[in-house]
XYZ file of C-alpha atoms in Angstrom:
573
model
C 101.695 110.736 112.978
C 103.610 107.786 113.421
C 106.292 107.141 111.186
C 105.544 110.194 109.231
C 108.543 111.538 106.900
C 109.601 115.072 107.557
C 111.017 117.010 104.726
C 114.453 117.341 106.828
C 114.371 113.508 107.391
C 113.753 112.917 103.889
C 116.767 115.301 102.702
C 119.353 113.352 104.995
C 118.122 110.255 103.350
C 118.329 111.729 99.930
C 121.771 112.435 100.944
C 122.563 108.903 101.855
C 120.935 107.443 98.660
C 123.112 110.013 96.488
C 126.214 108.422 98.413
C 125.107 104.803 97.973
C 124.758 105.046 94.346
C 127.900 106.755 93.883
C 129.929 104.696 96.074
C 131.460 101.547 94.035
C 130.320 102.790 90.917
C 133.273 101.368 89.303
C 133.398 97.939 91.222
C 133.415 94.754 89.269
C 131.368 93.157 92.033
C 128.461 95.783 92.087
C 125.163 93.931 91.848
C 124.263 93.902 88.046
C 122.958 91.845 85.285
C 125.449 89.034 83.064
C 124.455 91.394 79.946
C 126.968 94.133 81.029
C 129.970 92.359 79.603
C 128.390 91.309 76.436
C 127.253 94.983 75.781
C 130.816 96.305 76.648
C 132.193 93.676 74.529
C 129.673 95.470 71.688
C 130.616 98.651 72.259
C 134.610 98.114 72.326
C 134.233 96.157 68.949
C 131.692 98.673 67.218
C 134.445 101.700 68.671
C 137.433 99.714 67.277
C 135.616 99.809 63.804
C 135.479 103.401 63.735
C 131.688 103.474 62.946
C 128.287 103.947 64.678
C 126.821 101.297 62.621
C 126.675 98.277 62.181
C 127.088 96.947 65.670
C 130.136 94.557 65.826
C 130.276 91.417 67.706
C 132.491 88.324 67.747
C 129.866 86.495 69.750
C 127.307 84.246 67.698
C 123.923 85.656 67.242
C 124.721 88.479 69.957
C 125.563 91.542 67.267
C 121.985 93.211 66.949
C 120.849 91.912 70.161
C 119.449 95.372 71.307
C 118.755 98.522 69.618
C 121.832 100.800 69.223
C 120.994 103.540 71.568
C 122.773 102.327 74.708
C 125.759 101.268 72.545
C 126.077 104.855 71.295
C 126.051 106.036 74.832
C 128.922 103.753 75.904
C 131.105 104.739 72.493
C 130.367 108.301 73.573
C 130.989 108.090 77.085
C 134.263 106.285 76.806
C 135.589 108.612 74.132
C 135.471 105.768 71.374
C 137.080 103.410 73.779
C 139.543 105.577 74.984
C 138.664 105.894 78.505
C 138.061 102.258 78.921
C 136.633 101.990 82.486
C 133.497 101.001 84.515
C 132.973 104.336 85.691
C 133.056 105.817 82.184
C 130.570 103.293 80.721
C 128.111 103.351 83.965
C 127.799 107.236 84.706
C 125.212 107.562 82.080
C 123.149 104.786 83.638
C 123.502 106.481 86.980
C 122.339 109.973 85.404
C 119.516 108.414 83.721
C 118.361 106.788 87.206
C 118.827 110.140 88.858
C 116.629 111.966 86.133
C 113.977 109.355 86.759
C 114.012 110.085 90.075
C 113.902 113.578 89.808
C 110.878 113.713 87.441
C 109.155 111.146 89.679
C 109.619 113.635 92.552
C 108.112 116.572 90.211
C 105.041 114.570 89.215
C 104.275 113.133 92.881
C 104.893 116.364 94.487
C 102.625 118.283 92.040
C 99.588 115.877 92.105
C 99.718 115.142 95.816
C 100.388 118.793 96.897
C 103.175 117.659 99.257
C 106.954 118.110 98.442
C 107.345 115.263 101.210
C 105.254 112.655 99.518
C 107.085 113.330 95.849
C 110.658 113.031 97.697
C 109.660 109.748 99.596
C 108.386 108.372 96.167
C 111.651 108.900 94.659
C 113.377 107.602 97.630
C 111.246 104.561 97.982
C 111.991 103.766 94.260
C 115.644 104.397 94.459
C 115.537 101.802 97.798
C 114.398 98.990 95.520
C 116.906 96.615 95.078
C 115.932 96.251 91.524
C 116.685 99.894 91.144
C 120.063 99.617 92.558
C 120.968 96.544 90.582
C 119.777 97.824 87.374
C 119.788 101.553 87.491
C 123.651 101.665 87.822
C 125.420 99.287 85.443
C 125.696 99.665 81.662
C 122.412 98.296 80.903
C 119.582 98.860 78.808
C 117.142 99.112 81.676
C 117.957 102.807 82.897
C 117.329 104.697 79.360
C 114.520 102.404 79.069
C 112.929 103.064 82.153
C 113.293 106.831 81.804
C 111.929 107.242 78.459
C 109.218 105.226 79.135
C 108.272 106.770 82.060
C 108.330 110.301 80.913
C 105.253 110.696 79.362
C 103.459 109.342 82.027
C 105.098 111.505 84.521
C 103.918 114.401 82.362
C 100.027 113.393 82.469
C 100.490 113.105 86.195
C 102.076 116.477 86.544
C 100.162 118.423 83.887
C 96.959 116.497 84.073
C 94.113 118.609 82.272
C 96.615 120.464 79.844
C 98.341 117.350 78.843
C 95.296 115.139 78.706
C 93.706 117.776 76.276
C 96.760 118.643 74.335
C 96.089 117.844 70.585
C 99.603 117.995 69.340
C 102.522 118.957 71.808
C 101.989 116.378 74.086
C 101.274 113.439 71.694
C 104.291 114.588 69.544
C 106.672 114.714 72.563
C 105.111 111.367 73.971
C 105.836 109.656 70.684
C 109.462 110.911 70.460
C 110.099 110.083 74.191
C 108.799 106.274 73.435
C 110.767 106.131 70.637
C 113.831 106.872 72.287
C 112.728 103.859 74.589
C 112.097 101.624 71.989
C 115.574 102.358 70.466
C 117.260 101.680 73.696
C 115.325 98.417 74.539
C 112.923 96.768 72.176
C 110.162 97.707 69.757
C 107.972 95.522 71.455
C 107.651 97.950 74.470
C 105.313 100.128 72.323
C 102.508 97.422 73.024
C 102.631 97.948 76.988
C 102.903 101.551 76.530
C 100.324 102.378 74.254
C 98.058 100.210 76.095
C 98.580 102.018 79.129
C 98.299 105.467 77.329
C 95.184 104.372 76.019
C 93.748 103.385 79.535
C 95.060 106.996 80.914
C 92.905 108.539 78.294
C 89.938 106.079 78.648
C 89.965 106.763 82.458
C 90.265 110.849 81.811
C 87.009 110.653 79.681
C 85.321 108.862 82.622
C 85.390 105.314 80.800
C 83.318 106.766 77.792
C 84.462 104.821 74.888
C 82.732 107.384 72.091
C 84.662 110.268 73.597
C 87.924 108.216 73.571
C 87.667 107.267 70.119
C 86.611 110.942 68.935
C 89.106 112.877 71.015
C 92.036 110.380 71.704
C 92.419 107.796 69.180
C 93.967 109.837 66.700
C 96.457 111.210 69.594
C 97.591 107.358 70.335
C 97.991 106.657 66.511
C 100.274 109.673 66.262
C 102.252 108.420 69.386
C 102.550 104.707 67.957
C 103.664 105.900 64.773
C 106.286 108.356 65.951
C 107.905 106.107 68.370
C 107.799 103.430 65.624
C 109.479 105.840 63.304
C 112.382 106.886 65.653
C 113.036 103.100 65.931
C 112.646 102.591 62.336
C 115.973 104.934 62.290
C 118.090 101.870 63.210
C 116.887 100.009 59.856
C 117.312 103.064 57.860
C 121.038 103.994 59.070
C 122.257 100.320 59.325
C 123.690 99.025 56.219
C 122.556 95.564 56.915
C 118.951 95.699 57.933
C 118.264 92.169 57.083
C 120.475 91.215 59.910
C 118.685 93.174 62.108
C 115.314 91.600 61.152
C 116.854 88.192 61.620
C 118.785 88.615 64.859
C 116.744 91.240 66.793
C 113.155 90.925 65.567
C 112.822 87.389 64.976
C 115.385 85.955 67.192
C 115.411 88.265 70.154
C 111.612 89.224 70.115
C 109.385 86.769 68.297
C 111.236 83.899 70.028
C 110.016 84.809 73.564
C 106.458 83.829 72.561
C 107.826 80.134 71.822
C 106.829 77.318 74.527
C 109.641 77.067 76.971
C 109.108 73.546 77.982
C 106.159 71.844 76.753
C 103.015 73.637 76.090
C 102.261 77.424 76.204
C 99.147 77.174 78.206
C 101.027 74.558 80.689
C 104.052 77.281 80.931
C 101.703 79.956 81.899
C 100.482 78.173 84.739
C 103.414 76.071 86.242
C 107.115 76.399 86.163
C 109.921 79.285 86.385
C 108.080 81.021 83.634
C 104.837 81.061 84.911
C 102.327 84.027 85.527
C 102.597 83.433 89.238
C 106.636 83.611 89.117
C 105.925 86.984 87.003
C 103.758 88.237 90.064
C 106.453 87.020 92.704
C 109.476 88.419 90.703
C 107.588 91.784 90.108
C 107.046 92.013 93.526
C 110.676 91.130 94.589
C 111.913 93.897 92.573
C 111.234 95.776 95.725
C 113.923 93.737 97.305
C 114.030 94.551 101.407
C 110.679 96.517 100.786
C 108.842 93.513 99.237
C 106.603 93.095 102.413
C 105.996 96.899 102.391
C 104.807 96.998 98.718
C 102.465 94.068 99.780
C 101.029 96.231 102.710
C 100.557 98.893 100.207
C 98.580 96.986 97.507
C 96.639 95.452 100.268
C 95.745 98.999 101.623
C 94.995 100.304 97.662
C 92.652 97.107 97.637
C 90.815 98.078 100.922
C 90.181 101.578 99.988
C 89.776 100.990 96.139
C 86.083 102.698 96.316
C 87.939 106.115 97.408
C 91.126 106.034 95.244
C 91.883 109.298 93.592
C 92.394 109.637 89.934
C 95.878 109.567 90.120
C 95.944 106.432 92.310
C 93.834 104.924 89.528
C 96.269 106.082 86.866
C 98.786 104.520 88.587
C 97.252 100.952 88.915
C 96.177 101.361 85.282
C 99.977 101.544 84.078
C 100.787 98.615 86.512
C 97.790 96.654 85.067
C 98.749 97.263 81.294
C 102.464 96.265 81.627
C 101.753 93.164 83.641
C 98.958 91.999 81.258
C 101.058 92.627 78.120
C 104.163 90.771 79.751
C 102.022 87.936 80.753
C 101.613 86.932 77.127
C 105.246 85.837 76.006
C 106.402 82.690 77.264
C 109.338 84.131 78.662
C 108.392 85.892 81.528
C 110.616 87.947 84.204
C 110.064 90.783 86.767
C 112.821 92.422 84.832
C 110.644 93.210 82.046
C 108.156 95.198 84.691
C 111.239 97.601 85.863
C 109.133 100.388 84.335
C 106.091 100.284 86.560
C 108.419 100.141 89.625
C 108.167 103.981 89.924
C 104.340 103.851 90.163
C 104.359 101.315 92.633
C 106.965 103.233 94.602
C 104.338 106.315 94.482
C 101.595 103.716 95.963
C 104.018 103.192 99.171
C 104.807 107.027 99.280
C 100.855 107.917 99.157
C 99.814 105.202 101.802
C 102.912 105.795 103.805
C 101.485 107.391 106.949
C 98.320 104.536 106.483
C 100.671 101.562 106.144
C 100.780 99.022 108.818
C 104.322 98.579 110.606
C 104.596 94.800 109.953
C 105.821 95.177 106.468
C 108.366 97.909 107.659
C 109.376 95.405 110.607
C 109.886 92.576 108.087
C 112.015 94.830 106.287
C 114.291 95.901 109.398
C 114.421 92.005 110.328
C 116.054 90.982 106.794
C 118.247 94.111 107.058
C 119.522 93.119 110.390
C 120.092 89.588 109.205
C 122.092 90.663 105.979
C 124.082 93.281 107.849
C 124.866 90.626 110.737
C 125.901 88.083 108.146
C 128.142 90.672 106.434
C 129.743 91.731 109.584
C 130.402 88.262 110.835
C 132.042 86.984 107.351
C 134.097 90.154 107.174
C 135.105 89.793 110.689
C 136.201 86.216 109.782
C 137.785 87.181 106.672
C 139.757 89.570 108.390
C 140.818 87.568 111.014
C 141.921 84.831 108.510
C 139.651 82.298 109.990
C 138.028 81.501 106.370
C 141.350 82.005 104.345
C 143.932 80.814 106.451
C 146.631 83.407 105.618
C 146.587 86.247 108.139
C 146.969 89.831 107.058
C 145.749 89.588 103.677
C 142.006 90.742 103.891
C 142.025 93.848 105.564
C 139.224 96.618 105.941
C 139.381 100.045 107.122
C 138.551 101.941 109.821
C 135.351 103.247 108.321
C 133.889 100.025 107.041
C 133.583 98.893 110.697
C 131.895 102.449 111.477
C 129.718 101.931 108.717
C 128.758 98.176 109.832
C 128.549 99.444 113.554
C 126.044 102.626 112.453
C 124.073 100.297 110.221
C 123.265 97.610 112.926
C 122.561 100.343 115.412
C 120.232 102.123 113.293
C 118.205 98.834 112.033
C 118.163 97.828 116.021
C 116.667 101.063 116.891
C 114.032 101.109 113.899
C 113.152 97.417 114.924
C 112.464 98.237 118.445
C 111.231 101.921 118.102
C 108.071 102.005 116.622
C 107.726 106.055 115.757
C 111.018 105.332 113.839
C 110.430 102.282 112.313
C 109.294 103.516 109.006
C 112.012 106.134 108.403
C 114.992 103.749 109.538
C 113.634 100.847 107.193
C 113.873 103.326 104.166
C 117.493 104.351 105.453
C 118.438 100.825 106.163
C 118.209 99.429 102.706
C 120.688 102.199 101.437
C 122.894 101.164 104.525
C 122.664 97.454 103.512
C 123.647 98.314 99.824
C 126.561 100.515 101.335
C 127.556 97.509 103.749
C 127.621 95.239 100.879
C 129.797 97.187 98.617
C 132.062 97.956 101.654
C 132.437 94.105 102.313
C 134.154 93.401 99.143
C 136.269 96.390 99.084
C 139.852 94.610 99.455
C 139.160 92.739 96.338
C 138.996 96.170 94.612
C 142.426 96.804 95.938
C 145.877 95.348 95.617
C 144.667 91.966 96.836
C 141.974 91.505 93.979
C 144.400 92.946 90.886
C 147.747 91.894 89.351
C 150.295 94.482 90.034
C 151.708 96.701 87.488
C 155.006 94.953 86.681
C 152.962 91.796 85.793
C 150.599 93.901 83.741
C 153.695 95.670 81.571
C 155.119 91.966 81.197
C 152.211 90.641 79.182
C 150.946 93.818 77.239
C 150.329 93.220 73.383
C 150.653 89.281 74.381
C 148.236 86.424 74.177
C 146.892 85.515 77.333
C 144.398 82.851 78.188
C 141.691 83.420 81.016
C 138.904 81.338 82.329
C 135.440 82.246 81.167
C 131.994 81.076 82.723
C 129.593 83.107 80.836
C 129.997 84.970 77.453
C 132.257 88.126 77.283
C 133.910 87.318 80.688
C 137.192 88.448 79.067
C 135.835 92.072 78.942
C 135.984 91.965 82.750
C 139.768 90.948 82.588
C 140.177 93.869 79.897
C 139.969 95.966 83.370
C 142.614 93.846 84.860
C 145.160 93.145 82.002
C 144.766 96.248 79.839
C 146.372 96.141 76.034
C 146.532 92.366 76.470
C 145.244 89.846 73.619
C 142.813 88.016 75.643
C 141.165 84.601 74.895
C 139.075 82.157 76.945
C 138.951 78.737 77.987
C 136.223 76.713 79.864
C 136.067 77.964 83.618
C 135.666 74.400 84.821
C 139.129 73.762 83.599
C 140.857 76.900 85.773
C 142.096 74.306 88.318
C 143.562 71.947 86.014
C 147.070 73.194 85.897
C 148.773 70.275 83.895
C 146.248 70.722 81.052
C 146.408 74.321 80.886
C 150.269 75.127 81.251
C 150.577 72.096 78.427
C 148.103 73.999 76.085
C 148.546 77.720 76.618
C 151.880 79.853 76.585
C 150.319 82.601 78.938
C 147.361 81.417 81.156
C 145.401 82.330 84.076
C 144.974 79.357 86.594
C 143.057 79.176 89.628
C 143.516 77.244 92.824
C 141.868 76.957 96.189
C 142.609 79.432 99.031
C 145.853 78.281 100.774
C 146.828 75.657 97.852
C 150.031 76.741 95.990
C 150.259 75.733 92.327
C 152.322 72.743 91.509
C 153.883 74.020 88.370
C 156.233 72.342 85.489
C 160.079 73.144 85.909
C 159.694 75.655 82.833
C 156.616 77.134 84.220
C 157.035 80.710 85.941
C 154.749 82.749 87.794
C 154.261 86.218 86.772
C 151.515 87.331 88.829
C 149.040 86.387 91.505
C 145.600 87.938 92.977
C 142.454 86.692 94.727
C 139.256 86.380 93.121
C 135.671 85.778 94.042
C 134.006 82.780 92.106
C 130.850 83.905 90.314
C 129.010 80.336 89.814
C 128.536 77.676 92.322
C 127.022 73.979 92.150
C 124.103 73.335 94.938
C 126.829 71.372 96.953
C 129.083 74.232 97.103
C 126.203 76.926 97.936
C 125.464 74.497 100.884
C 129.002 74.206 101.894
C 129.340 78.138 101.828
C 126.119 78.417 103.969
C 127.763 76.059 106.285
C 130.624 78.483 106.750
C 133.164 77.021 104.173
C 133.478 80.511 102.523
C 137.299 80.430 101.760
C 136.975 76.725 100.112
C 134.196 77.766 97.786
C 133.762 81.512 97.409
C 137.237 82.790 96.877
C 140.172 81.570 94.732
C 143.730 82.651 93.964
C 144.386 83.271 90.625
C 148.031 82.996 89.242
C 149.008 84.355 85.946
C 151.802 81.880 84.435
C 154.161 81.526 81.554
C 154.600 78.013 80.102
C 157.088 76.377 77.094
C 153.792 75.484 75.470
C 153.242 77.036 72.102
C 149.850 77.442 70.065
C 149.302 78.543 66.510
C 147.760 81.506 65.985
C 145.085 82.681 64.637
C 143.349 80.052 67.006
C 140.982 77.551 65.222
C 137.613 77.086 67.008
C 135.341 78.874 69.070
C 136.613 80.938 72.024
C 135.002 80.086 75.240
C 134.479 83.709 75.855
C 132.379 83.951 72.831
């Protein structure tokens, strides 16, 4: 059948997917969420304190921002901060993501009766940009998605045995959901138990009396065990009142407050509306967004003939969507746990899906790869930077870019291979993105060892454009006492050199810093800016990349003196 995925093709794409997720795992520029650096800060501070609890932080209101499981994970994987590297912090997240894909494969292969379908579901889920973005960095999402998904995978895998289990499954499900709560939030027990109840109700042929008699006690047991696991945080922490104030009331209850004017108005309009929740949830699929839309359309057309398992997947999606449409703060990130279910729907309908969704994915991939190749060529030729020979790619980068472009073009013009190559193309795009920034991972984007050694144990001020940005600088300047100043002042060299004795300043590419007579440059590196104004974004799109996307950063010593300890709030806090 046209576009069918053979087991051999699936294995080849799986190898590509594994390589994609491993490639650049320790990159500072890997797609991620801004929460990673605050979480790193909490891990470092807690590890320095020498105790698992209470969690430690120098940031206002961000000490008990999340339950402790992910921070304990970071403490363990870095050996109490002794192995402080992004790879050490991130590999457990990658393990969770891999296990989620593995158990998704087992569940779908079992109920569909086809290994290809199970492997396809896992690959489609891994190809989603949200999975790549949130499934590798040091975040709460990988353990949350794994532990939340496990009970539903078990029901899909064991079917009747799990549904009719009186004790074993409810106990294991409660413990699994409890781990999810301990990784993310107690609030997830609401959508999880709601979905579980819908699963049982569907299994009982929509009979409420049967549900109440045979399954209600199981749901109560699951919820009680899950909340009991979460309550361990309160029992073990010496300051449970701080958890209640910062996490329960601040982090969770605050999400029900009106974001702008009125709760109902926010529900229907604005950036937190239910329509944006739908859009951002679909956008979790990334380049496969329109493939997902076509799968949902196909599912709707065949709604009268869907299987039991398909109905369960849709009920899981519906339960989470309903629950997370209630808080006034709505985000597609809250619905990451339903993305394996949506990937499974794509896999089940794969052979029946129209080509238009895959062709749109291929066009998007072609545009992305073309832009990356064009930007990369101009950077290497110094058309953007104005400094020849500083931005260099390896031979393998251009092999990757050329092969990726050829495969995507083949998929675009060869209908029989469109689906397979659209799936492979998603992974190739992620590899191309990582490879395109690889020069900044080398000497170009780092201070040399002489510079690092010259500032060990000294106080250095660095620009901060978001909380805990100094944690990124700790990867560049280890064993240094770092302090932050506002990133908007990074180019004001006279101000900075008259205020701080050791400071990192930034200048546009091609502009040398004008220093005072007693100032000295200790080191230099290139950095990519993270936040831009609307005008700067428009200028970048018009090709002014060197002027706005990259800066040169100089570490300078000055004659300024400053009294320690500092008075006032650190810009990174």
